[in-house]
């Protein structure tokens, strides 16, 4: 089962700002970096943010990550229709000795 | 360009076995940790197993420990996972994943579907 908790859904109109939270514990988010993945319908997950805040080349700068304590957030500024997807956070867990994913958040553009 | 191409998926009966492979190219495979990640139909992502660059470091999810064996052939740039005693709950798309410089998956392949019938 997922160790990291995300809201099941989030939505916004085009150009709005949407934020997705990811809640964990001291053994995962609290002591390791957070990664965010975007999964468009019918496709493989794609790396969006790594090392809490780093955007790989090619990822639009409207996507940004942040972290505080045992929680992390992904913000999408200037929401666009192509951002409609499932978003997952992930981190290594020192206690479990394995990677853990978030429960996933489905973003809908209204 | 990084390419990860999974193969070996299919339909298998409960209790059966299957071997998945992942052909990697576009990066220095022998220097890169690799993982398998799966996604059951309509469900979220689940980490399955990780193998270090040399193959000496291996981790498994509790749900597959003792039934799945991850391996790699650095001479052939290939990642594999041998799956035995398959259960209905192992039904999922299995993604091969290349690690980045930190503890994250930088790329995932397109996946191969494993269906375990009960």
mmCIF file of C-alpha atoms in Angstrom:
data_model
loop_
_atom_site.group_PDB
_atom_site.id
_atom_site.type_symbol
_atom_site.label_atom_id
_atom_site.label_comp_id
_atom_site.label_asym_id
_atom_site.label_seq_id
_atom_site.Cartn_x
_atom_site.Cartn_y
_atom_site.Cartn_z
ATOM 1 C CA UNK A 1 0.000 0.000 0.000
ATOM 2 C CA UNK A 2 1.041 3.620 -0.542
ATOM 3 C CA UNK A 3 2.934 5.283 2.267
ATOM 4 C CA UNK A 4 2.705 8.792 0.860
ATOM 5 C CA UNK A 5 -0.703 10.468 0.937
ATOM 6 C CA UNK A 6 -2.028 12.681 -1.841
ATOM 7 C CA UNK A 7 -5.490 14.118 -2.469
ATOM 8 C CA UNK A 8 -7.328 11.928 -4.990
ATOM 9 C CA UNK A 9 -8.232 14.834 -7.219
ATOM 10 C CA UNK A 10 -7.543 18.471 -7.990
ATOM 11 C CA UNK A 11 -8.976 20.759 -10.612
ATOM 12 C CA UNK A 12 -8.784 24.244 -12.000
ATOM 13 C CA UNK A 13 -9.646 26.368 -14.985
ATOM 14 C CA UNK A 14 -7.046 27.242 -17.607
ATOM 15 C CA UNK A 15 -4.367 29.634 -16.327
ATOM 16 C CA UNK A 16 -5.248 28.930 -12.708
ATOM 17 C CA UNK A 17 -2.709 27.681 -10.174
ATOM 18 C CA UNK A 18 -3.187 24.181 -8.801
ATOM 19 C CA UNK A 19 -1.267 22.685 -5.900
ATOM 20 C CA UNK A 20 -0.967 18.996 -5.027
ATOM 21 C CA UNK A 21 0.231 17.914 -1.598
ATOM 22 C CA UNK A 22 2.183 14.804 -0.643
ATOM 23 C CA UNK A 23 2.326 13.836 3.003
ATOM 24 C CA UNK A 24 4.856 11.361 4.346
ATOM 25 C CA UNK A 25 6.974 10.752 7.416
ATOM 26 C CA UNK A 26 10.437 11.293 8.861
ATOM 27 C CA UNK A 27 11.726 8.091 7.252
ATOM 28 C CA UNK A 28 10.837 9.095 3.705
ATOM 29 C CA UNK A 29 10.124 12.726 2.828
ATOM 30 C CA UNK A 30 11.680 13.907 6.059
ATOM 31 C CA UNK A 31 15.065 12.409 5.227
ATOM 32 C CA UNK A 32 15.131 11.927 1.452
ATOM 33 C CA UNK A 33 14.379 13.948 -1.625
ATOM 34 C CA UNK A 34 10.996 13.902 -3.311
ATOM 35 C CA UNK A 35 10.275 13.120 -6.943
ATOM 36 C CA UNK A 36 7.138 13.925 -8.929
ATOM 37 C CA UNK A 37 5.854 12.039 -11.962
ATOM 38 C CA UNK A 38 3.211 12.926 -14.509
ATOM 39 C CA UNK A 39 1.222 10.171 -16.179
ATOM 40 C CA UNK A 40 -0.846 11.220 -19.153
ATOM 41 C CA UNK A 41 -3.763 8.906 -20.039
ATOM 42 C CA UNK A 42 -2.549 5.638 -21.546
ATOM 43 C CA UNK A 43 1.142 6.475 -21.259
ATOM 44 C CA UNK A 44 4.088 5.668 -19.026
ATOM 45 C CA UNK A 45 4.918 7.943 -16.094
ATOM 46 C CA UNK A 46 7.283 10.781 -16.908
ATOM 47 C CA UNK A 47 9.723 12.496 -14.543
ATOM 48 C CA UNK A 48 8.520 15.991 -13.694
ATOM 49 C CA UNK A 49 10.521 17.081 -10.637
ATOM 50 C CA UNK A 50 13.437 15.422 -8.852
ATOM 51 C CA UNK A 51 15.519 16.295 -5.792
ATOM 52 C CA UNK A 52 12.546 18.196 -4.342
ATOM 53 C CA UNK A 53 12.734 21.161 -6.711
ATOM 54 C CA UNK A 54 14.759 20.275 -9.805
ATOM 55 C CA UNK A 55 13.057 20.336 -13.187
ATOM 56 C CA UNK A 56 14.613 18.148 -15.919
ATOM 57 C CA UNK A 57 15.234 19.882 -19.217
ATOM 58 C CA UNK A 58 12.102 19.989 -21.322
ATOM 59 C CA UNK A 59 9.709 20.274 -18.383
ATOM 60 C CA UNK A 60 7.842 23.607 -18.546
ATOM 61 C CA UNK A 61 8.685 26.064 -15.792
ATOM 62 C CA UNK A 62 5.026 26.277 -14.796
ATOM 63 C CA UNK A 63 5.716 23.081 -12.820
ATOM 64 C CA UNK A 64 7.492 23.611 -9.503
ATOM 65 C CA UNK A 65 8.187 21.530 -6.432
ATOM 66 C CA UNK A 66 8.696 22.388 -2.787
ATOM 67 C CA UNK A 67 9.218 20.556 0.477
ATOM 68 C CA UNK A 68 8.875 21.334 4.160
ATOM 69 C CA UNK A 69 9.496 18.768 6.875
ATOM 70 C CA UNK A 70 7.588 15.604 6.024
ATOM 71 C CA UNK A 71 5.415 17.106 3.301
ATOM 72 C CA UNK A 72 5.988 18.144 -0.271
ATOM 73 C CA UNK A 73 3.974 19.978 -2.882
ATOM 74 C CA UNK A 74 3.752 20.221 -6.633
ATOM 75 C CA UNK A 75 2.422 23.454 -8.082
ATOM 76 C CA UNK A 76 1.176 23.963 -11.603
ATOM 77 C CA UNK A 77 1.007 27.656 -12.454
ATOM 78 C CA UNK A 78 -0.921 28.659 -15.534
ATOM 79 C CA UNK A 79 -2.794 25.387 -15.843
ATOM 80 C CA UNK A 80 -3.193 24.132 -19.410
ATOM 81 C CA UNK A 81 -5.452 21.506 -20.945
ATOM 82 C CA UNK A 82 -2.473 19.241 -21.653
ATOM 83 C CA UNK A 83 -1.738 19.115 -17.924
ATOM 84 C CA UNK A 84 -4.737 16.866 -17.388
ATOM 85 C CA UNK A 85 -3.085 13.754 -16.005
ATOM 86 C CA UNK A 86 -2.341 11.710 -12.914
ATOM 87 C CA UNK A 87 0.466 12.976 -10.698
ATOM 88 C CA UNK A 88 2.482 10.868 -8.258
ATOM 89 C CA UNK A 89 5.036 11.788 -5.635
ATOM 90 C CA UNK A 90 7.746 9.333 -4.582
ATOM 91 C CA UNK A 91 10.660 9.018 -2.181
ATOM 92 C CA UNK A 92 13.037 6.450 -0.745
ATOM 93 C CA UNK A 93 12.046 5.214 2.710
ATOM 94 C CA UNK A 94 14.951 4.573 5.079
ATOM 95 C CA UNK A 95 12.918 2.343 7.399
ATOM 96 C CA UNK A 96 11.283 0.199 4.737
ATOM 97 C CA UNK A 97 14.461 0.180 2.626
ATOM 98 C CA UNK A 98 12.485 0.731 -0.513
ATOM 99 C CA UNK A 99 10.859 3.347 -2.692
ATOM 100 C CA UNK A 100 7.378 4.520 -1.854
ATOM 101 C CA UNK A 101 4.889 6.223 -4.128
ATOM 102 C CA UNK A 102 2.058 8.539 -3.324
ATOM 103 C CA UNK A 103 -1.557 7.543 -3.786
ATOM 104 C CA UNK A 104 -1.807 9.681 -6.914
ATOM 105 C CA UNK A 105 -3.785 12.802 -7.783
ATOM 106 C CA UNK A 106 -5.907 13.184 -10.865
ATOM 107 C CA UNK A 107 -5.796 16.736 -12.181
ATOM 108 C CA UNK A 108 -8.747 17.906 -14.243
ATOM 109 C CA UNK A 109 -8.807 21.078 -16.286
ATOM 110 C CA UNK A 110 -12.317 22.494 -16.156
ATOM 111 C CA UNK B 1 18.304 9.150 -26.535
ATOM 112 C CA UNK B 2 17.437 6.832 -23.654
ATOM 113 C CA UNK B 3 15.371 3.828 -24.703
ATOM 114 C CA UNK B 4 13.917 1.179 -22.432
ATOM 115 C CA UNK B 5 11.990 -1.586 -24.195
ATOM 116 C CA UNK B 6 10.240 -4.166 -22.064
ATOM 117 C CA UNK B 7 9.184 -7.583 -23.308
ATOM 118 C CA UNK B 8 7.958 -10.905 -21.991
ATOM 119 C CA UNK B 9 4.559 -9.955 -20.670
ATOM 120 C CA UNK B 10 1.471 -12.026 -21.340
ATOM 121 C CA UNK B 11 -1.258 -14.176 -19.858
ATOM 122 C CA UNK B 12 -0.279 -16.765 -17.275
ATOM 123 C CA UNK B 13 -2.222 -18.912 -14.864
ATOM 124 C CA UNK B 14 -2.062 -18.385 -11.148
ATOM 125 C CA UNK B 15 0.987 -20.197 -9.778
ATOM 126 C CA UNK B 16 2.803 -19.880 -13.078
ATOM 127 C CA UNK B 17 6.036 -18.183 -14.020
ATOM 128 C CA UNK B 18 7.119 -15.452 -16.384
ATOM 129 C CA UNK B 19 10.362 -13.682 -17.212
ATOM 130 C CA UNK B 20 10.354 -10.038 -18.184
ATOM 131 C CA UNK B 21 13.239 -8.344 -19.950
ATOM 132 C CA UNK B 22 14.185 -4.758 -20.629
ATOM 133 C CA UNK B 23 16.547 -3.779 -23.430
ATOM 134 C CA UNK B 24 18.320 -0.549 -22.551
ATOM 135 C CA UNK B 25 20.172 1.868 -24.804
ATOM 136 C CA UNK B 26 21.262 5.482 -24.995
ATOM 137 C CA UNK B 27 23.155 5.579 -21.684
ATOM 138 C CA UNK B 28 25.941 3.786 -19.812
ATOM 139 C CA UNK B 29 23.919 0.843 -18.559
ATOM 140 C CA UNK B 30 26.701 -0.732 -16.478
ATOM 141 C CA UNK B 31 26.985 2.433 -14.375
ATOM 142 C CA UNK B 32 23.281 2.880 -13.692
ATOM 143 C CA UNK B 33 20.952 1.424 -11.074
ATOM 144 C CA UNK B 34 17.738 0.004 -12.521
ATOM 145 C CA UNK B 35 14.331 -0.870 -11.156
ATOM 146 C CA UNK B 36 10.993 -2.440 -11.963
ATOM 147 C CA UNK B 37 7.830 -0.509 -11.169
ATOM 148 C CA UNK B 38 4.326 -1.853 -11.741
ATOM 149 C CA UNK B 39 0.815 -0.506 -12.036
ATOM 150 C CA UNK B 40 -2.270 -2.660 -11.599
ATOM 151 C CA UNK B 41 -5.199 -1.783 -13.887
ATOM 152 C CA UNK B 42 -6.764 1.468 -12.742
ATOM 153 C CA UNK B 43 -4.436 1.698 -9.747
ATOM 154 C CA UNK B 44 -1.391 3.678 -8.693
ATOM 155 C CA UNK B 45 2.312 3.025 -9.101
ATOM 156 C CA UNK B 46 4.082 0.401 -6.997
ATOM 157 C CA UNK B 47 7.829 -0.082 -6.755
ATOM 158 C CA UNK B 48 8.821 -3.735 -7.243
ATOM 159 C CA UNK B 49 12.597 -4.125 -7.157
ATOM 160 C CA UNK B 50 15.907 -2.317 -7.601
ATOM 161 C CA UNK B 51 19.346 -3.559 -8.635
ATOM 162 C CA UNK B 52 22.570 -1.590 -8.339
ATOM 163 C CA UNK B 53 24.979 -1.038 -11.237
ATOM 164 C CA UNK B 54 27.085 -4.132 -10.563
ATOM 165 C CA UNK B 55 24.202 -6.293 -9.436
ATOM 166 C CA UNK B 56 25.551 -6.697 -5.927
ATOM 167 C CA UNK B 57 22.884 -4.522 -4.302
ATOM 168 C CA UNK B 58 19.284 -5.663 -4.638
ATOM 169 C CA UNK B 59 16.039 -4.639 -2.965
ATOM 170 C CA UNK B 60 12.545 -6.120 -3.232
ATOM 171 C CA UNK B 61 9.100 -5.004 -2.200
ATOM 172 C CA UNK B 62 7.655 -7.237 0.508
ATOM 173 C CA UNK B 63 4.827 -8.186 -1.854
ATOM 174 C CA UNK B 64 7.239 -9.943 -4.249
ATOM 175 C CA UNK B 65 10.106 -11.005 -1.982
ATOM 176 C CA UNK B 66 10.884 -14.689 -2.404
ATOM 177 C CA UNK B 67 8.924 -14.912 -5.676
ATOM 178 C CA UNK B 68 10.651 -12.365 -7.953
ATOM 179 C CA UNK B 69 14.340 -12.304 -8.827
ATOM 180 C CA UNK B 70 15.834 -9.243 -10.476
ATOM 181 C CA UNK B 71 19.033 -9.527 -12.506
ATOM 182 C CA UNK B 72 21.037 -7.683 -15.111
ATOM 183 C CA UNK B 73 23.496 -8.503 -17.885
ATOM 184 C CA UNK B 74 25.777 -5.522 -18.301
ATOM 185 C CA UNK B 75 27.389 -7.084 -21.382
ATOM 186 C CA UNK B 76 23.998 -7.076 -23.126
ATOM 187 C CA UNK B 77 22.493 -3.937 -21.557
ATOM 188 C CA UNK B 78 19.574 -5.987 -20.348
ATOM 189 C CA UNK B 79 17.535 -5.931 -17.155
ATOM 190 C CA UNK B 80 15.362 -8.905 -16.240
ATOM 191 C CA UNK B 81 12.981 -10.110 -13.594
ATOM 192 C CA UNK B 82 12.060 -13.745 -13.103
ATOM 193 C CA UNK B 83 8.616 -14.087 -11.572
ATOM 194 C CA UNK B 84 7.372 -17.342 -10.052
ATOM 195 C CA UNK B 85 4.301 -18.352 -8.054
ATOM 196 C CA UNK B 86 2.357 -15.596 -9.744
ATOM 197 C CA UNK B 87 -0.880 -14.412 -8.165
ATOM 198 C CA UNK B 88 -3.866 -12.526 -9.470
ATOM 199 C CA UNK B 89 -2.656 -9.449 -7.599
ATOM 200 C CA UNK B 90 0.532 -9.462 -9.686
ATOM 201 C CA UNK B 91 -1.567 -8.471 -12.706
ATOM 202 C CA UNK B 92 -0.153 -5.132 -13.814
ATOM 203 C CA UNK B 93 1.795 -3.215 -16.386
ATOM 204 C CA UNK B 94 5.460 -3.634 -15.505
ATOM 205 C CA UNK B 95 7.760 -0.717 -16.246
ATOM 206 C CA UNK B 96 11.523 -0.862 -16.489
ATOM 207 C CA UNK B 97 13.063 2.234 -14.896
ATOM 208 C CA UNK B 98 16.460 3.908 -15.240
ATOM 209 C CA UNK B 99 17.713 5.704 -12.157
ATOM 210 C CA UNK B 100 18.956 9.255 -12.171
ATOM 211 C CA UNK B 101 21.983 10.501 -10.244
ATOM 212 C CA UNK B 102 19.941 10.564 -7.070
ATOM 213 C CA UNK B 103 17.334 8.260 -5.616
ATOM 214 C CA UNK B 104 14.754 8.640 -8.352
ATOM 215 C CA UNK B 105 13.632 7.050 -11.592
ATOM 216 C CA UNK B 106 14.738 9.237 -14.466
ATOM 217 C CA UNK B 107 13.028 7.306 -17.266
ATOM 218 C CA UNK B 108 10.428 4.578 -17.440
ATOM 219 C CA UNK B 109 9.805 2.364 -20.458
ATOM 220 C CA UNK B 110 6.438 1.916 -22.111
ATOM 221 C CA UNK B 111 5.702 -1.152 -20.023
ATOM 222 C CA UNK B 112 4.635 -4.739 -20.617
ATOM 223 C CA UNK B 113 1.333 -6.154 -19.387
ATOM 224 C CA UNK B 114 1.269 -9.218 -17.181
ATOM 225 C CA UNK B 115 -2.111 -10.822 -16.622
ATOM 226 C CA UNK B 116 -2.446 -13.594 -14.075
ATOM 227 C CA UNK B 117 -5.655 -15.552 -14.381
ATOM 228 C CA UNK B 118 -7.105 -17.326 -11.409
#
